[in-house]
XYZ file of C-alpha atoms in Angstrom:
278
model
C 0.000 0.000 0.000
C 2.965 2.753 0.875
C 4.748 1.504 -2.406
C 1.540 2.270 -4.110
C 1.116 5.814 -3.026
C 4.776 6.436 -3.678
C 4.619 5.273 -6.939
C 1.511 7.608 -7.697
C 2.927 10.607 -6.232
C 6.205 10.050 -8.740
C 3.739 9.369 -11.068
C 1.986 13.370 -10.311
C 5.742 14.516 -10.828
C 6.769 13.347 -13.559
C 3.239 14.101 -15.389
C 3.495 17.738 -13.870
C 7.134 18.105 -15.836
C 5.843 16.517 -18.681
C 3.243 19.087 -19.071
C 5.573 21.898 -18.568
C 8.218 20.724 -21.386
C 5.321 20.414 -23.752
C 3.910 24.314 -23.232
C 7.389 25.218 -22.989
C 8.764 23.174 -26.558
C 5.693 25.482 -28.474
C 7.076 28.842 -28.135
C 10.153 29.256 -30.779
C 10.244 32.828 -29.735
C 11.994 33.644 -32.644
C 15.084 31.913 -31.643
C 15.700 33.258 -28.512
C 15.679 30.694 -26.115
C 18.878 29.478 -27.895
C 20.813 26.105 -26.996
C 18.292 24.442 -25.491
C 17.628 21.405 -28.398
C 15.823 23.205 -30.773
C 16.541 24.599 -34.336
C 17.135 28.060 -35.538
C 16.038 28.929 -39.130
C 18.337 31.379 -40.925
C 17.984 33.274 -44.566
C 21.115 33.525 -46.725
C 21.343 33.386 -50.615
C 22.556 30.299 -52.145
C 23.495 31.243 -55.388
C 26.351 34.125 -54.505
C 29.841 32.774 -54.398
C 32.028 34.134 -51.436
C 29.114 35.337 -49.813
C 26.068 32.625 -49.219
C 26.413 29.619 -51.657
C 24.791 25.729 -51.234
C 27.102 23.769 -52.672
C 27.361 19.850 -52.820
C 29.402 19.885 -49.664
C 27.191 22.347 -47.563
C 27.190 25.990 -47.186
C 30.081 28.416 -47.670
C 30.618 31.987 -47.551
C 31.048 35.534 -45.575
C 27.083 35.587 -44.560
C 27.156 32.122 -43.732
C 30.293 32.376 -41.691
C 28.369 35.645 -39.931
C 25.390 33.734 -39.082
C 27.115 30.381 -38.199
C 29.071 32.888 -35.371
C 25.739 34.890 -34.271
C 24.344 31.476 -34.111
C 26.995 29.527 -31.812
C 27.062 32.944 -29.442
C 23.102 32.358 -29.596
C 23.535 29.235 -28.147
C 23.338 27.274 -31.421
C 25.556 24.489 -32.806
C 26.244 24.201 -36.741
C 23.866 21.286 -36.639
C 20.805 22.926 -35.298
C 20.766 25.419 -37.979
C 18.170 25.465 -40.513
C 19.656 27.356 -43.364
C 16.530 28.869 -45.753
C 17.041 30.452 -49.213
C 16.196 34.118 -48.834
C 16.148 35.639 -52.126
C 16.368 39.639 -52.195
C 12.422 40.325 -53.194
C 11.269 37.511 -50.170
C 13.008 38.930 -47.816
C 11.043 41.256 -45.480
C 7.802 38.890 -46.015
C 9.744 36.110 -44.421
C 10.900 38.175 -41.524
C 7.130 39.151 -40.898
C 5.670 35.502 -41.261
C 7.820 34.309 -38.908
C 9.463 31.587 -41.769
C 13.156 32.427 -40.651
C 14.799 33.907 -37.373
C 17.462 36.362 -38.743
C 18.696 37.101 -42.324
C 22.333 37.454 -43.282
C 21.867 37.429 -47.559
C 24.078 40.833 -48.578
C 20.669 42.609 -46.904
C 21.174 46.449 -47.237
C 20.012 48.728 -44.240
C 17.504 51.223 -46.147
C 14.691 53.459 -44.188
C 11.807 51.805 -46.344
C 12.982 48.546 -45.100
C 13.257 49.624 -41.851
C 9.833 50.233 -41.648
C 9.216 46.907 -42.091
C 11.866 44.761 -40.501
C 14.790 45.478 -37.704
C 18.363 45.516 -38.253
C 21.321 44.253 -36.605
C 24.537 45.563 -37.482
C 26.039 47.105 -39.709
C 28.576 44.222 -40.149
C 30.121 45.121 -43.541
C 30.577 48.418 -45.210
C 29.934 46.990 -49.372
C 29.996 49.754 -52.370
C 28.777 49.311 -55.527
C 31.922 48.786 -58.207
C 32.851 47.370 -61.587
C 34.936 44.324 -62.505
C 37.237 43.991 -65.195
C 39.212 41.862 -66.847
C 42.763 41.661 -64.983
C 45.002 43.090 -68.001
C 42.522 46.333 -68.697
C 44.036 49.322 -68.522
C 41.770 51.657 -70.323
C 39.196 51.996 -67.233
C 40.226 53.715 -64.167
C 37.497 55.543 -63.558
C 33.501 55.488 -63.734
C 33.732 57.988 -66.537
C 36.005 55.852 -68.356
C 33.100 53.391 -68.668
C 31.446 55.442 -71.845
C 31.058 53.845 -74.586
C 32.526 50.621 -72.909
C 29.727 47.456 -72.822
C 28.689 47.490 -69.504
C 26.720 44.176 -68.010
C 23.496 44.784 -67.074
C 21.814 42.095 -65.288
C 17.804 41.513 -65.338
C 16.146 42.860 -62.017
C 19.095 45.055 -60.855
C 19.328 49.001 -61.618
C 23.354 49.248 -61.369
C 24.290 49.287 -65.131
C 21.598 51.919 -65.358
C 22.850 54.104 -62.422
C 25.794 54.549 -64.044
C 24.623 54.761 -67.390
C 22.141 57.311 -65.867
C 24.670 59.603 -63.598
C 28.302 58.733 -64.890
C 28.808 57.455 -68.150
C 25.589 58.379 -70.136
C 27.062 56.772 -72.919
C 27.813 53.024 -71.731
C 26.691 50.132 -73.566
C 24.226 48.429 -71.423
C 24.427 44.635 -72.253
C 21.168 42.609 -71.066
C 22.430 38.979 -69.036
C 20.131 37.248 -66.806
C 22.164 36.579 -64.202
C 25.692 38.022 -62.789
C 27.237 34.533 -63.247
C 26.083 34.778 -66.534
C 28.055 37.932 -67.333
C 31.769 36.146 -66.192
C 32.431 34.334 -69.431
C 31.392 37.530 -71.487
C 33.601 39.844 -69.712
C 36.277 37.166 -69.414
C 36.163 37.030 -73.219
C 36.126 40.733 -74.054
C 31.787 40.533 -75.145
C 31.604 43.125 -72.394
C 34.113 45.175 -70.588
C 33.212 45.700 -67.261
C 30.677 43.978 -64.655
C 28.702 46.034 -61.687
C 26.614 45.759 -58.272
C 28.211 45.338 -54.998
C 31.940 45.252 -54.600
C 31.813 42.361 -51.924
C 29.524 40.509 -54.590
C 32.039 41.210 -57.689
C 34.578 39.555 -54.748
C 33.074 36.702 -54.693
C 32.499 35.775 -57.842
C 35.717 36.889 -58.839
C 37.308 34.449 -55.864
C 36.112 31.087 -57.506
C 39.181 29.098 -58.511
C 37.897 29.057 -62.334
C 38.534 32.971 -62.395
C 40.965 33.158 -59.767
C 43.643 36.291 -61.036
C 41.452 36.841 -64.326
C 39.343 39.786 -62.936
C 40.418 42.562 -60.531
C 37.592 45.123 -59.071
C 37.966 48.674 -60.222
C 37.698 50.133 -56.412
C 35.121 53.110 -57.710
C 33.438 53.090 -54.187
C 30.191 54.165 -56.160
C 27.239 53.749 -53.129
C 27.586 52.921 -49.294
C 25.873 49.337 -48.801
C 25.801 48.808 -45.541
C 24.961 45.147 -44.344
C 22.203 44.206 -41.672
C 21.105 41.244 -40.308
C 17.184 41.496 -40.642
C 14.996 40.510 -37.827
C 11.491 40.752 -37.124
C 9.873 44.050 -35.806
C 10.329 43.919 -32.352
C 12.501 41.252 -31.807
C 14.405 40.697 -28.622
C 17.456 39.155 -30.915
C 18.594 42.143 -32.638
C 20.447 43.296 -29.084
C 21.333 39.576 -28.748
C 23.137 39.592 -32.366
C 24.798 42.803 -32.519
C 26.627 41.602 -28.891
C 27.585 38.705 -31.333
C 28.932 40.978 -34.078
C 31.543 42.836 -31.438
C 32.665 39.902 -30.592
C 33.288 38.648 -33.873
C 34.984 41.800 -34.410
C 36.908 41.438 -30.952
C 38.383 38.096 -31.156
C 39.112 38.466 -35.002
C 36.496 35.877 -36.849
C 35.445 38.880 -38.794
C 38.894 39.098 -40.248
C 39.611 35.558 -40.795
C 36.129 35.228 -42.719
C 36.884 38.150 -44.838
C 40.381 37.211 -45.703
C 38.752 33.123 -45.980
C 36.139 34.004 -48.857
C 37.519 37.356 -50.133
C 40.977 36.906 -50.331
C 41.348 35.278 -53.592
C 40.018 38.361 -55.816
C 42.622 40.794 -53.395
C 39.221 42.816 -52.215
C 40.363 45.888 -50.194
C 37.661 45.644 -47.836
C 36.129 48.736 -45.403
C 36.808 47.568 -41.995
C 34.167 46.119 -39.483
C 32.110 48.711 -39.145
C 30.810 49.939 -35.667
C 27.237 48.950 -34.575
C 24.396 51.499 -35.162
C 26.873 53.593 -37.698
C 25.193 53.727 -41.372
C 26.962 55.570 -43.930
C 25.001 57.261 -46.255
């Protein structure tokens, strides 16, 4: 009879912290909790070399090296992260619905998308830039780019800004995608490739190109890079904490030098927290 009652009142226990790992195992809380079992979900890109790539043997790049770090300091391992394809028109819509935790995919800190999302950060100071073949010596400067066949890529309005405000008469050359544009400029069709100098960086770092192209180092536009988070969300203190440290203990260099090095970038150092550049 005593057995019995102590076995029922064990019973009460462990029922009582059953119940209370169930309500707690609901609430994702956008990540927060951190390192207790559970997954985070994280946006990158997956098809920008040097920067957020899937490849056959996982995911490489500086954004995924950023969020792997912000991750770990979240309380994360590698394994409990859910990476999620974030491309650059999904972006604030999967911040809102909740479908990711943070975003790390080249995401620029504007005012209209701050009045939609948070950002943590800055964590890199990009510009907007050309690439060129290694050997040209005719462009050194934007204005140098009339009359030159300039890539333009579907969807982006870089060619045109310069065509528009530097070199009004640059030969706009229609690609559908940057990757697209390599071989052409690589074989002379077009003379000169631009969007974001960290971008150009990476493509120019893959070992198929490695010392054909060399960035022209126009510093054009002030990118500055943000982790995206949801309005409101408790992790955007959380991850910039993470970002000085990554600063602090160096990771930020080794990651630039690690996917950047190849294409000799001359990179803006780690910027401060909070300080945009217009």
């Amino acid at each position: 009879m005593k057995l019995r009652k102590v076995s029922a009142a064990s019973a009460a226990v462990l029922a009582l912290a059953l119940t209370a790992t169930a309500c707690g195992g609901d609430d994702k809380d956008s990540g927060s909790s951190g390192g207790d079992g559970k997954k985070i979900t994280i946006g990158i890109k997956f098809d920008q070399p040097g920067l957020g790539q899937k490849t056959p043997d996982g995911y490489a790049g500086f954004d995924v090296d950023v969020a792997t770090y912000v991750a770990k300091k979240l309380g994360y391992t590698e394994d409990q992260i859910e990476w999620k394809e974030s491309k650059s028109a999904d972006r604030e819509t999967m911040l809102q619905r909740g479908d990711v935790d943070f975003i790390a995919a080249t995401y620029s800190i504007t005012p209209q998308r701050q009045e939609k999302v948070d950002f943590a950060g800055p964590y890199l100071l990009a510009h907007q830039d050309v690439l060129l073949r290694a050997d040209d010596d005719k462009i050194k400067s934007p204005e140098d780019l009339n009359n030159a066949k300039l890539c333009s890529v579907t969807g982006s309005t870089s060619a045109q800004n310069i065509k528009d405000k530097l070199a009004p008469k640059a030969q706009l050359q229609p690609y559908p995608t940057y990757s697209a544009c390599l071989p052409g400029l690589q074989n002379g069709a077009i003379d000169a490739l631009t969007t974001d100098d960290s971008i150009l960086a990476g493509y120019a770092s893959q070992s198929q190109f490695k010392g054909k192209f060399k960035l022209g180092g126009f510093k054009l536009t002030n990118e500055n890079y943000g982790i995206g988070v949801k309005k409101g969300s408790d992790l955007k203190d959380k991850i910039n904490k993470a970002l000085e440290d990554m600063v602090a203990d160096k990771s930020w260099d080794k990651a630039v030098k690690d996917n950047f090095g190849p294409a000799n970038y001359k990179n803006e150092p780690a910027p401060k927290i909070g300080d945009i550049k217009s």
